[in-house]
Coordinates of C-alpha atoms in Angstrom, one line a residue:
Chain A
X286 CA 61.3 115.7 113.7
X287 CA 63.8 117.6 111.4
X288 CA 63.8 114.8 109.0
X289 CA 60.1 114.8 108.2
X290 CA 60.4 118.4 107.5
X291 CA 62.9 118.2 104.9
X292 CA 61.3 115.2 103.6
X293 CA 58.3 117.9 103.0
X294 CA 60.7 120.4 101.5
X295 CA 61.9 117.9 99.0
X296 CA 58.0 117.0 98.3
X297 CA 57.4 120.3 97.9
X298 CA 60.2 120.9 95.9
X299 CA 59.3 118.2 93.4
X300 CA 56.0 119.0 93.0
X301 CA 57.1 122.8 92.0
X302 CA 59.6 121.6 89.4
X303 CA 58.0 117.7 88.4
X304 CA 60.8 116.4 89.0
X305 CA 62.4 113.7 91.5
X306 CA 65.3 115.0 93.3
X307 CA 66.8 111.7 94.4
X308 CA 65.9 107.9 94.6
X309 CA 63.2 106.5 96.8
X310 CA 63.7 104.3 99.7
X311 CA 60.1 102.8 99.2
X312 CA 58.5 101.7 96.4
X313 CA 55.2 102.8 97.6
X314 CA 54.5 106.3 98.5
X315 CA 54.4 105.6 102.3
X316 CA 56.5 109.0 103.0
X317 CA 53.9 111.0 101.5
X318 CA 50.9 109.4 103.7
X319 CA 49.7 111.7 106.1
X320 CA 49.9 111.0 109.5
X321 CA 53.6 109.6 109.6
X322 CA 54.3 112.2 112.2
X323 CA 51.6 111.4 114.3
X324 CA 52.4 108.1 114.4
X325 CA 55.8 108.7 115.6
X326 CA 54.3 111.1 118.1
X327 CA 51.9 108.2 119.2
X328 CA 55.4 105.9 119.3
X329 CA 57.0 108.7 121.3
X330 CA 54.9 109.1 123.8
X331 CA 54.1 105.2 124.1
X332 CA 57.9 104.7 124.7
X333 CA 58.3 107.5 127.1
X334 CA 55.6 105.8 129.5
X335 CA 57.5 102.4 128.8
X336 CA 60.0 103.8 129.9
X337 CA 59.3 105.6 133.1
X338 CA 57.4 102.2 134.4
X339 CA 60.7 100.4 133.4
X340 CA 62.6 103.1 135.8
X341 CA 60.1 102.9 138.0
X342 CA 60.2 99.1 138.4
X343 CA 64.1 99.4 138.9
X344 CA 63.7 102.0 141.6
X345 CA 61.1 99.5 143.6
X346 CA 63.8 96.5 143.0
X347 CA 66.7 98.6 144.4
X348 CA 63.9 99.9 147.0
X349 CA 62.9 96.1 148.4
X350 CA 66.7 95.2 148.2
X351 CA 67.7 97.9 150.1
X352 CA 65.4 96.9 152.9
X353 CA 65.8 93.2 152.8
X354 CA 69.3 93.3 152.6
X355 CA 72.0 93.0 155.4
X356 CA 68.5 92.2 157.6
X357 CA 68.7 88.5 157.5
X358 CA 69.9 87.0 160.7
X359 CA 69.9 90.5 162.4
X360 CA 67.2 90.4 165.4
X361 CA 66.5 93.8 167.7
X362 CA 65.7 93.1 170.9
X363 CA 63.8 96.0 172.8
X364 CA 63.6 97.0 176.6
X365 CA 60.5 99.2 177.0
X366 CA 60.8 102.0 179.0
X367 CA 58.3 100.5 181.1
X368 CA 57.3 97.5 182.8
X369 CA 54.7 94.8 182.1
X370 CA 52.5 96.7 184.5
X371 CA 53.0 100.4 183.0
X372 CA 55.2 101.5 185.5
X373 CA 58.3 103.2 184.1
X374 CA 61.9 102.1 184.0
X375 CA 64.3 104.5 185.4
X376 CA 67.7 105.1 182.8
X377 CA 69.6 103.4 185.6
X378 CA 67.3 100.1 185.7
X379 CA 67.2 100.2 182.0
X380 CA 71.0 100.3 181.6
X381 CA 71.2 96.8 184.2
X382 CA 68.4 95.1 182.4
X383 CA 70.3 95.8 179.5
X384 CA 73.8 94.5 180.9
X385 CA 72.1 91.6 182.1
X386 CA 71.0 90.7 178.9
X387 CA 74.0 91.4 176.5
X388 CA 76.2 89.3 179.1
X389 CA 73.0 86.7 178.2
X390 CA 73.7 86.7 174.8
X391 CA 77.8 86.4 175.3
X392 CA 76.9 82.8 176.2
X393 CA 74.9 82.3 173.6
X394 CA 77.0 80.3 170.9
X395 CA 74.8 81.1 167.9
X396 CA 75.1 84.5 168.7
X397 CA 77.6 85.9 166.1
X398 CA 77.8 89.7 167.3
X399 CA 76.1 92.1 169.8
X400 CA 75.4 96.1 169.4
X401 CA 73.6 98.0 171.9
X402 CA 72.3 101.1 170.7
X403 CA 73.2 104.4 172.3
X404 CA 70.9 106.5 173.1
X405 CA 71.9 108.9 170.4
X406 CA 71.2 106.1 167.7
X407 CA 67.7 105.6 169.8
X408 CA 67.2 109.3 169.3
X409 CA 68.0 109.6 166.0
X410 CA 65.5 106.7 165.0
X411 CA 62.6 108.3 166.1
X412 CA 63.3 111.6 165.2
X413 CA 61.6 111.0 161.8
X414 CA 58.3 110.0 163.8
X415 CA 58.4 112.7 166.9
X416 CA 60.3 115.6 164.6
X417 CA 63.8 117.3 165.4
X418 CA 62.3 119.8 168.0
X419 CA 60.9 117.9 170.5
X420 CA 63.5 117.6 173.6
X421 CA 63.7 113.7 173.4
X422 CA 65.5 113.1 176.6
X423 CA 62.7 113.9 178.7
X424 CA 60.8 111.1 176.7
X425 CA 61.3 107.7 178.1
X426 CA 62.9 105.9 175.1
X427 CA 63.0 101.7 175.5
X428 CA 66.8 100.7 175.1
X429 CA 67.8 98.8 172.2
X430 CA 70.4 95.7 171.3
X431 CA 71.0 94.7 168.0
X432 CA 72.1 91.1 167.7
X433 CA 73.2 89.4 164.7
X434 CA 73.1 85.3 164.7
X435 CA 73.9 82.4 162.7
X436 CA 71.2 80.6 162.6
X437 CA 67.9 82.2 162.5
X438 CA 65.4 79.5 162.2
X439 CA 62.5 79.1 164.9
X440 CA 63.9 76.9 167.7
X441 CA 66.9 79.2 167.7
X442 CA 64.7 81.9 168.3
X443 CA 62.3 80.6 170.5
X444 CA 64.9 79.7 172.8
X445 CA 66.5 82.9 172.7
X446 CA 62.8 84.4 173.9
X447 CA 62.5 82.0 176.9
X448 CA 65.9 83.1 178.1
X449 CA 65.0 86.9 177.5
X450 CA 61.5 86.2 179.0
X451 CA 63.1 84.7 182.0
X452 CA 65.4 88.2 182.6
X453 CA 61.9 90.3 181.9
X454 CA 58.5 89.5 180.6
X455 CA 57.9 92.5 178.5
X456 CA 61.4 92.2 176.5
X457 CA 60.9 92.1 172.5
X458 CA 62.2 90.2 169.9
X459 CA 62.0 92.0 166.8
X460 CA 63.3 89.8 163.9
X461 CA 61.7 92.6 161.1
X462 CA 60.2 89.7 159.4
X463 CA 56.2 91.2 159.6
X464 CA 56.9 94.2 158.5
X465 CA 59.9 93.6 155.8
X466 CA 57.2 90.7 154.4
X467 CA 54.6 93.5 153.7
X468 CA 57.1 95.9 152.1
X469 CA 58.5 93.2 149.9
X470 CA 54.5 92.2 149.5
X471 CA 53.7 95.9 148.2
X472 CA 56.6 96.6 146.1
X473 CA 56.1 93.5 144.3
X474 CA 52.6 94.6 143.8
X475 CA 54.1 98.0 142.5
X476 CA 56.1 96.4 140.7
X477 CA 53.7 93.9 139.0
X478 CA 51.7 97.1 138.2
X479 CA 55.0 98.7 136.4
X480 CA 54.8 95.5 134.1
X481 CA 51.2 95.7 133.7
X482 CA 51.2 99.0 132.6
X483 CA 54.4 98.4 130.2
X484 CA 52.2 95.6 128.5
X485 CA 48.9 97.4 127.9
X486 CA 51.1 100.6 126.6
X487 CA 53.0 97.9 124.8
X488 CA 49.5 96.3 123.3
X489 CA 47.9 99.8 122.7
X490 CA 51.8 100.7 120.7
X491 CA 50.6 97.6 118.8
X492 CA 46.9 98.5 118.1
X493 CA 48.1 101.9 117.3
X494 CA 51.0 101.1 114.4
X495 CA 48.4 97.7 112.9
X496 CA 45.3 100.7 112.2
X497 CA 48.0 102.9 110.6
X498 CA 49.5 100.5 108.4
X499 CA 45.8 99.0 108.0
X500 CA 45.4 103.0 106.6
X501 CA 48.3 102.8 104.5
X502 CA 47.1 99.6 103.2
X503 CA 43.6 101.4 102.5
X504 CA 45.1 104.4 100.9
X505 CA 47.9 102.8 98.8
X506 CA 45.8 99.5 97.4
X507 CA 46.6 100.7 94.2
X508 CA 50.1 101.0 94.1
X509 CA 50.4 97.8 96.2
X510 CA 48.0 96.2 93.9
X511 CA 50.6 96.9 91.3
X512 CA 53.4 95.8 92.5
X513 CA 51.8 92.4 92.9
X514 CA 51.0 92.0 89.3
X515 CA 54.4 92.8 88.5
X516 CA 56.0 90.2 90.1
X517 CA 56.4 91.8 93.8
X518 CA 56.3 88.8 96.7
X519 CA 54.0 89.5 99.7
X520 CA 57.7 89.4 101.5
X521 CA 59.1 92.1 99.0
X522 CA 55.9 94.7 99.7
X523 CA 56.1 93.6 103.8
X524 CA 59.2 94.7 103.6
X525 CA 58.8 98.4 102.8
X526 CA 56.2 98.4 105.8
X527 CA 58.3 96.8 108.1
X528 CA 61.0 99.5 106.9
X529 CA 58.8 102.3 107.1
X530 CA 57.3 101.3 110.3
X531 CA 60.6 101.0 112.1
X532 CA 62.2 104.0 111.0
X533 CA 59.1 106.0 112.1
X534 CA 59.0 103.7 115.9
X535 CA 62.6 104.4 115.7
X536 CA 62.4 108.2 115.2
X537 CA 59.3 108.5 118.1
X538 CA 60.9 106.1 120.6
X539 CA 64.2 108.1 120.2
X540 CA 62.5 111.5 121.0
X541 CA 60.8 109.4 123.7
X542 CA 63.7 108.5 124.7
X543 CA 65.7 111.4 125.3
X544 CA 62.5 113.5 126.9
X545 CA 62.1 110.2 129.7
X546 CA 65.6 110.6 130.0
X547 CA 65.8 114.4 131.1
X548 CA 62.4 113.1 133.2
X549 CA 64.3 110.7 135.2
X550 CA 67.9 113.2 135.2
X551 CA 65.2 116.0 137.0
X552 CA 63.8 112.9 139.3
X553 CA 67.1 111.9 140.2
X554 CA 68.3 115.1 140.6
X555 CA 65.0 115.8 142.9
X556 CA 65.2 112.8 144.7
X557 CA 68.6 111.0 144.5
X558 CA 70.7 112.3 147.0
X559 CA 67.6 112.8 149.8
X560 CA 68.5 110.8 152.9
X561 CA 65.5 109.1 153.7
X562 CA 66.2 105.6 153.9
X563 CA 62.4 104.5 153.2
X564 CA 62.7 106.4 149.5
X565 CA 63.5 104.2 146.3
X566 CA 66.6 104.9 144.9
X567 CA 66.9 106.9 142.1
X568 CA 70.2 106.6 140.8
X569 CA 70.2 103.7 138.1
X570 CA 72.9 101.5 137.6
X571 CA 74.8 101.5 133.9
X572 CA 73.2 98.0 133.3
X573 CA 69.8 99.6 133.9
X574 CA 71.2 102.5 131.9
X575 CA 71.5 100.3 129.0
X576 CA 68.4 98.2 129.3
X577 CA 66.6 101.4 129.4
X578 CA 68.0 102.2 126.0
X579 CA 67.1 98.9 124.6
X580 CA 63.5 100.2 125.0
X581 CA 63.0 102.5 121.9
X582 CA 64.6 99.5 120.0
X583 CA 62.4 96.9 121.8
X584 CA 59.3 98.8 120.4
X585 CA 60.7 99.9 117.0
X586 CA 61.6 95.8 116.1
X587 CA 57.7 95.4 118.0
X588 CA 56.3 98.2 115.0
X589 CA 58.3 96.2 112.4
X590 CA 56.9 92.8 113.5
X591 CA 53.0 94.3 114.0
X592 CA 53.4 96.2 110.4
X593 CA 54.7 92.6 108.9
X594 CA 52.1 90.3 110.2
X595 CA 49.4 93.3 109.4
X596 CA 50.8 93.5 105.9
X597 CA 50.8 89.5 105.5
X598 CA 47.4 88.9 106.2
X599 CA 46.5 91.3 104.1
X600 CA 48.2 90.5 100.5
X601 CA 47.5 87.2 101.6
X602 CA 43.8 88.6 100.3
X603 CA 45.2 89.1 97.0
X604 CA 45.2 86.5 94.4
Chain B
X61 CA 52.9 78.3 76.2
X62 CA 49.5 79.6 77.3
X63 CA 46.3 77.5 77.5
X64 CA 42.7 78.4 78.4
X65 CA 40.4 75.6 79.4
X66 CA 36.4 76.4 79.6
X67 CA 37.1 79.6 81.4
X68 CA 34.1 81.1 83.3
X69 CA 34.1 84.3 85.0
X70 CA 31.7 86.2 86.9
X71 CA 32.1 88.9 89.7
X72 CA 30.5 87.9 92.8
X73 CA 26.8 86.9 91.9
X74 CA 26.6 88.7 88.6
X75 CA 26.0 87.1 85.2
X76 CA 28.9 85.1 83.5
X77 CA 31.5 87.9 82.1
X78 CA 33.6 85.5 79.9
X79 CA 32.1 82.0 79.1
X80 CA 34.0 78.7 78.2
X81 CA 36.8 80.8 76.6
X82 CA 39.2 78.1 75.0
X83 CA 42.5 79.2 73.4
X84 CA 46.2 78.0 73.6
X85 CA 49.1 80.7 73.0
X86 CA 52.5 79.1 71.3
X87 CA 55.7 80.5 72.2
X88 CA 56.4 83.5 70.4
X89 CA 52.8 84.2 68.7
X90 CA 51.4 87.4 68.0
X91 CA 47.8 88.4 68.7
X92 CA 46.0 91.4 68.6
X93 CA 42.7 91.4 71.1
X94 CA 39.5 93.0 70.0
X95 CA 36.0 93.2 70.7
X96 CA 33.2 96.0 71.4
X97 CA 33.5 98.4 74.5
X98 CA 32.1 96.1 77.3
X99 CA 32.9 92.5 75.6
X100 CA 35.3 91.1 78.4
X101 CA 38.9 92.3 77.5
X102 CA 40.0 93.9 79.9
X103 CA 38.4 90.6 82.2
X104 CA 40.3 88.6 80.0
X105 CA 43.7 90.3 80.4
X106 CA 43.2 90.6 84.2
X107 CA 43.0 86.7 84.2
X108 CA 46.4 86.9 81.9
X109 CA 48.2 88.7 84.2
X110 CA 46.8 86.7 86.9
X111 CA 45.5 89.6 88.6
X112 CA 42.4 87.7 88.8
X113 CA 41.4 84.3 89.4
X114 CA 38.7 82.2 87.4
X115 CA 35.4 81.2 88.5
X116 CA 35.8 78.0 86.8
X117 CA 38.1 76.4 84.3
X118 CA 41.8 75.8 83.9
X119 CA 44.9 78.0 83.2
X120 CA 48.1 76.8 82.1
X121 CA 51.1 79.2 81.8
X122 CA 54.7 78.6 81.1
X123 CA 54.0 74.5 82.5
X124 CA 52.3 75.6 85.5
X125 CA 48.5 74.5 86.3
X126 CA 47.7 78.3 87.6
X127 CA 44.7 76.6 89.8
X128 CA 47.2 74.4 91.5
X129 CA 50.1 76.4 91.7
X130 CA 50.8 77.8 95.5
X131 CA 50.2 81.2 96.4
X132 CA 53.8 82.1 96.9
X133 CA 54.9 80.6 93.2
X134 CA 52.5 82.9 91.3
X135 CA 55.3 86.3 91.9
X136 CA 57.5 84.2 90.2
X137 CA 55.3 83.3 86.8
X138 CA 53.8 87.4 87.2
X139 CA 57.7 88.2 86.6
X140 CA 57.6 86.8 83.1
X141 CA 54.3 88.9 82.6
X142 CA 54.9 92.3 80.9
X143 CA 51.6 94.6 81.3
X144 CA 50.8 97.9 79.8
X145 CA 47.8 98.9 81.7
X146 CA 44.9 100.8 80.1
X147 CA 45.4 103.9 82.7
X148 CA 49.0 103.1 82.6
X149 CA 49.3 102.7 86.4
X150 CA 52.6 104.7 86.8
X151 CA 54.0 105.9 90.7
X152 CA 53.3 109.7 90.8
X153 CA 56.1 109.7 94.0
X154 CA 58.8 108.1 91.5
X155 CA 60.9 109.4 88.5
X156 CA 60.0 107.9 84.6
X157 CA 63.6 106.1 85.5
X158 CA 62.6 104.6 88.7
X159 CA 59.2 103.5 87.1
X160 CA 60.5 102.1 84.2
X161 CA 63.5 99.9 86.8
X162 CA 60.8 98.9 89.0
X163 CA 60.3 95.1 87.9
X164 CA 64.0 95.0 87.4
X165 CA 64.5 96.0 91.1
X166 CA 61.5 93.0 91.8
X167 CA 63.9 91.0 90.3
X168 CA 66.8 91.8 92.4
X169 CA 69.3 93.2 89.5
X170 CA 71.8 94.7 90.1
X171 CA 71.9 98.7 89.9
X172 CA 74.5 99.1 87.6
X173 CA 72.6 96.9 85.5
X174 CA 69.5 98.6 86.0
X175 CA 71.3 102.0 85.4
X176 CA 72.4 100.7 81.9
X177 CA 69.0 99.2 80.8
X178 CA 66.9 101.6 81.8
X179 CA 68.9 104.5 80.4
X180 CA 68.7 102.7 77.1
X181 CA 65.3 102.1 77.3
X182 CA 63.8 105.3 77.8
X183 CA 66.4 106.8 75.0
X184 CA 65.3 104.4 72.8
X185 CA 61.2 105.2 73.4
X186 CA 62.6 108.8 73.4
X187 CA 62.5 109.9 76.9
X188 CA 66.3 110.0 77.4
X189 CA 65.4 113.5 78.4
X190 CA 63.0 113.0 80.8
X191 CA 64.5 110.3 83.3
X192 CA 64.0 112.6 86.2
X193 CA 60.7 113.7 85.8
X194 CA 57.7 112.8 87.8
X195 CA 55.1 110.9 85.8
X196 CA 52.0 113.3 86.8
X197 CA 53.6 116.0 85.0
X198 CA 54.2 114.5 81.5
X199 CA 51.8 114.1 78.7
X200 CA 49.4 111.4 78.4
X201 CA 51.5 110.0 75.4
X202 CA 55.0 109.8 77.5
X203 CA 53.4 108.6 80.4
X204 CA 51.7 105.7 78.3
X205 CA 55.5 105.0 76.7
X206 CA 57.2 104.9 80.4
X207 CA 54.0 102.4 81.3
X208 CA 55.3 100.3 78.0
X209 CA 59.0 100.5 79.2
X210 CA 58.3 99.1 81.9
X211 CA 56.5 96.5 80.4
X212 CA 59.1 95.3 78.2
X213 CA 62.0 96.4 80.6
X214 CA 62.6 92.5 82.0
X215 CA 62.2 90.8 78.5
X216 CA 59.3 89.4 79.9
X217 CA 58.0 86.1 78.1
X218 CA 54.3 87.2 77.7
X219 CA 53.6 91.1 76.9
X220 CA 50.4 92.2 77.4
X221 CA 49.2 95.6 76.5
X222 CA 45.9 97.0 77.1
X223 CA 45.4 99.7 73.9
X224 CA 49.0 100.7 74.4
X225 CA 48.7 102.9 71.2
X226 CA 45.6 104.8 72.6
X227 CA 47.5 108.5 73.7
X228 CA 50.2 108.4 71.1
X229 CA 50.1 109.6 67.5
X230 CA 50.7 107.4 64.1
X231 CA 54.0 107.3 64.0
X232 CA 55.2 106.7 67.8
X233 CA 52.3 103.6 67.7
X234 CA 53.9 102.6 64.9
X235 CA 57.7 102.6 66.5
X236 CA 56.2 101.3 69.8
X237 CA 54.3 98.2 67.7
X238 CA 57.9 97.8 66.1
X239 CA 59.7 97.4 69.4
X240 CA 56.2 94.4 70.3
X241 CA 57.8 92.8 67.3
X242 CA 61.3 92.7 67.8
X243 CA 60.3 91.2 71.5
X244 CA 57.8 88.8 70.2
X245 CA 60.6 88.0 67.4
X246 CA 63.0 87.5 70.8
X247 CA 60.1 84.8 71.5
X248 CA 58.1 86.8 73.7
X249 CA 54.3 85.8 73.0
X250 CA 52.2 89.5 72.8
X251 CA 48.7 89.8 73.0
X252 CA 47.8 93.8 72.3
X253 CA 44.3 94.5 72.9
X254 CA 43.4 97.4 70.6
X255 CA 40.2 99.3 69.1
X256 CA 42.7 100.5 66.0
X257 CA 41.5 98.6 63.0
X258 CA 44.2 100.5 60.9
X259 CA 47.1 98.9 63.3
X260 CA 45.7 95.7 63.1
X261 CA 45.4 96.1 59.2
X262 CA 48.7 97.1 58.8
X263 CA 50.4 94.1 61.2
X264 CA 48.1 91.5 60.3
X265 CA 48.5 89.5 62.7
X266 CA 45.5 86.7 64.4
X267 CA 43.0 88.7 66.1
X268 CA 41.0 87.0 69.4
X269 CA 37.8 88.7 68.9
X270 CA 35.7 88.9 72.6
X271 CA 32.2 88.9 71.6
X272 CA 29.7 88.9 74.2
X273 CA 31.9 86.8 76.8
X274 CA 33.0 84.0 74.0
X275 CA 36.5 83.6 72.3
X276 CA 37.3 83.1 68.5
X277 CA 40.4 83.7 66.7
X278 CA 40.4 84.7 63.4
X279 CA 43.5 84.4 61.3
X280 CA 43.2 87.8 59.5
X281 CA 44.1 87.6 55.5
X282 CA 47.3 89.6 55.6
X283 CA 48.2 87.3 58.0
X284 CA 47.5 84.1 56.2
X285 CA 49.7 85.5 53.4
X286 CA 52.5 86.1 55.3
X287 CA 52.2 82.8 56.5
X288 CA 52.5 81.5 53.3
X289 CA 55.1 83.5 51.6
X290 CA 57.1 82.1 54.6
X291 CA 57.7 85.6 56.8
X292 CA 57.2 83.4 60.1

């Protein structure tokens, strides 16, 4: 905001002693019209909101990827602690049904590897649900095999089942397609949202700069007026507009800019390095870095556009 | 050349403000404008300029058919327009210099150009001294001379001045009158519409008298003599 304040020194300045301190950059007053900074503010804060659903939509992407990835082809199968009836497995009955099926699975030529779980790794998945103080060995915990396979269609797998079926009836196959589909399902809603809410800012930015330049327009008919008897094309007066407009988007995006930026520093900072596997990531990539940084100029050539076509229409008025 | 053709005007429903007006402009003529407060002058410059178009009738300018002519093609004919507006119509934001280089910046010239003319210019209507200075804060009579600097600033092929002598005393009208006739002796056709019955007197030149709405040009004695004693 520095530069509109020296522009209103120099104002000021030339008002005091009548006379013009240095050449204009527009023909037309447009750097004396009120409201140039809060139209900047307006941009600012427009482009800050961009830009957090922008981040936002990056952290669901690297979110959905995270949990899709490295899952395809890799099945869990799980050994309740108990049997069909609800009678419990002892550990020792556990461990054979669990031998019994990995030497299964060694037969098994679409079988690529096998990785039974240790009852630490058991532990340590449920701890998020049952909390770090319960004692969790006197809980009866199912045992666990991680398989991954080449070939994961359906009669692959519904062999697989029979033969797991055949060794117990209550053994499951997990292939983390039900739940994974509804993750992906609600971060692409999320995600959908992020956009929707990038466009209606993005219309309102529009709105916004087309009613101020429609003011402008308003205010300065005179001098506009007179630049068109003198010879001045409709492109020649759009131009200043479009000049002033960006310069102004430019200015408030910036600022924008820079406060979304410490925003998503403090986020990352908050967030970033927190464990939790179900939490988006917050650390963006340099190629989201840079896209993010595209947005202020996204929205400043948007302001330049919007204050061209509003301009246009309206000379086109004129005789 | 400049032709009118049964040119009507009215403003929105209103009565007719200028009615079959028929008159043809050579290169290079000299006409002064005149008629009661109220007649149609200023209407009748407006349509000039092309700041307004006509209700009815045809307009011919420099070979171009004004009623035909596209939109965008009308900047280009408004370039060889030169207009000294009534209230002068100067940018309080901008310097006397930057006023006066506006149409030459419209133009595209080049600055160093536009440094160099301009600085003339406003030393030659005597405001070599005031090139900085806003246009709000000078006197009615250097504002009015900045307006006709920029006026004649492009050479323009038609000059049109709207009582350009109104602020300024005898002798400055005089010198600014001089400077119409050195243009219009360059071939620039002038039309100066006036109130001062002594200026026209002393230039002589065919007055277009506006009289409720209608046109006639009267070839004003001095005028016929000069003709005849072979000064044009």
């Amino acid at each position: 905001m520095a530069g509109f304040g020296k522009l209103i020194f120099w104002r000021r300045r030339e008002r005091m002693i009548g006379k013009a301190s240095r050449s204009r950059r527009f023909d037309i007053a447009l750097e004396n019209a009120q409201g140039t900074g809060f139209l900047a503010l307006l941009v600012g804060l427009m482009c800050f909101l961009v830009m957090i659903a922008v981040a936002a939509s990056f952290a669901l992407s690297a979110m959905s990827e995270r949990w899709s990835s490295g899952l395809e082809n890799k099945i869990t199968i799980e050994i309740p602690a108990e049997t069909a009836n609800g009678d419990p497995r002892d550990k020792k009955t556990l461990t054979a049904l669990s031998e019994q099926v990995q030497a299964m699975l060694a037969e098994i030529p679409n079988i690529k590897s096998i990785e039974p779980l240790s009852d630490a790794d058991v532990s340590e998945l449920v701890k998020p649900w049952l909390g770090e103080d319960l004692p969790l060995s006197d809980i009866p915990l199912p045992a666990l095999i991680s398989i991954e396979t080449h070939n994961s269609d359906d009669a692959n797998l519904d062999s697989l089942s029979v033969k797991l079926k055949n060794i117990s009836g209550n053994i499951r196959l997990d292939t983390h397609e039900d739940w994974l589909l509804h993750l992906l399902r609600f971060t692409k809603t999320l995600q959908l949202t992020t956009f929707l809410i990038s466009l209606i800012v993005g219309i309102t930015t529009i709105i916004a700069i087309a009613g101020a330049v429609k003011a402008r327009l308003a205010v300065l008919g005179e001098q506009i007026e007179l630049l068109h008897l003198i010879g001045a094309t409709d492109r020649y007066i759009a131009k200043q507009f479009q000049t002033y407009s960006f310069f102004v988007s430019l200015k408030g995006s910036i600022i924008g800019a820079l406060v979304c930026g410490v925003f998503l520093l403090f986020i990352g900072m908050l967030f970033g390095d927190m464990a939790a596997n179900l939490l988006p990531d917050f650390h963006l990539s340099f190629r989201q870095v840079m896209l993010l940084c595209c947005v202020p100029i996204i929205i400043s050539f948007f302001a330049m556009m919007t204050a061209r076509h509003t301009v246009m229409s309206a000379l086109g008025k004129l005789p | 050349m400049i032709k009118f053709e049964h040119i009507g005007l009215r403003y929105g429903i209103g009565p007719e403000v200028l009615t079959d007006i028929n008159f043809t402009l050579e290169p290079g003529s000299f006409h002064f404008l005149t008629g009661q407060s109220g007649a149609g002058k200023t209407s009748l410059m407006r349509l000039m300029y092309l700041g307004q178009r006509p209700t009815r009738g045809a307009i011919n300018m420099f070979g171009h058919a004004i009623n035909t002519t596209p939109r965008a093609a009308l900047s280009e004919i408004r370039q060889k327009i030169g207009v000294v507006f009534q209230d002068f119509r100067l940018l309080n934001h901008m310097s006397s210099f930057d006023n006066v280089a506006l149409p030459l910046r419209i133009k595209g010239t080049p600055e160093k150009q536009i440094k160099k003319d301009v600085t003339e210019l406003l030393e030659w209507v005597g405001l070599g001294d005031h090139m900085d200075t806003l246009p709000n804060t000078m006197s009615g009579g250097q504002q009015q001379r900045v307006a006709i600097a920029r006026a004649v600033i492009t050479r323009p092929r038609l000059l049109l001045a709207d009582e350009p002598t109104g602020n300024l005393d005898d002798e400055i009208g005089i010198r600014l009158l001089n400077l119409f006739e050195q243009l219009n002796k360059m071939g620039t056709t002038t039309v100066i519409a006036t109130h001062d019955h002594h200026l026209i007197e002393r230039f002589g030149y065919p007055r277009m008298v506006l009289d409720d709405g209608s046109l006639h040009i009267e070839k004003h004695g001095s005028w016929i003599r000069k003709k005849l004693e072979g000064v044009f």
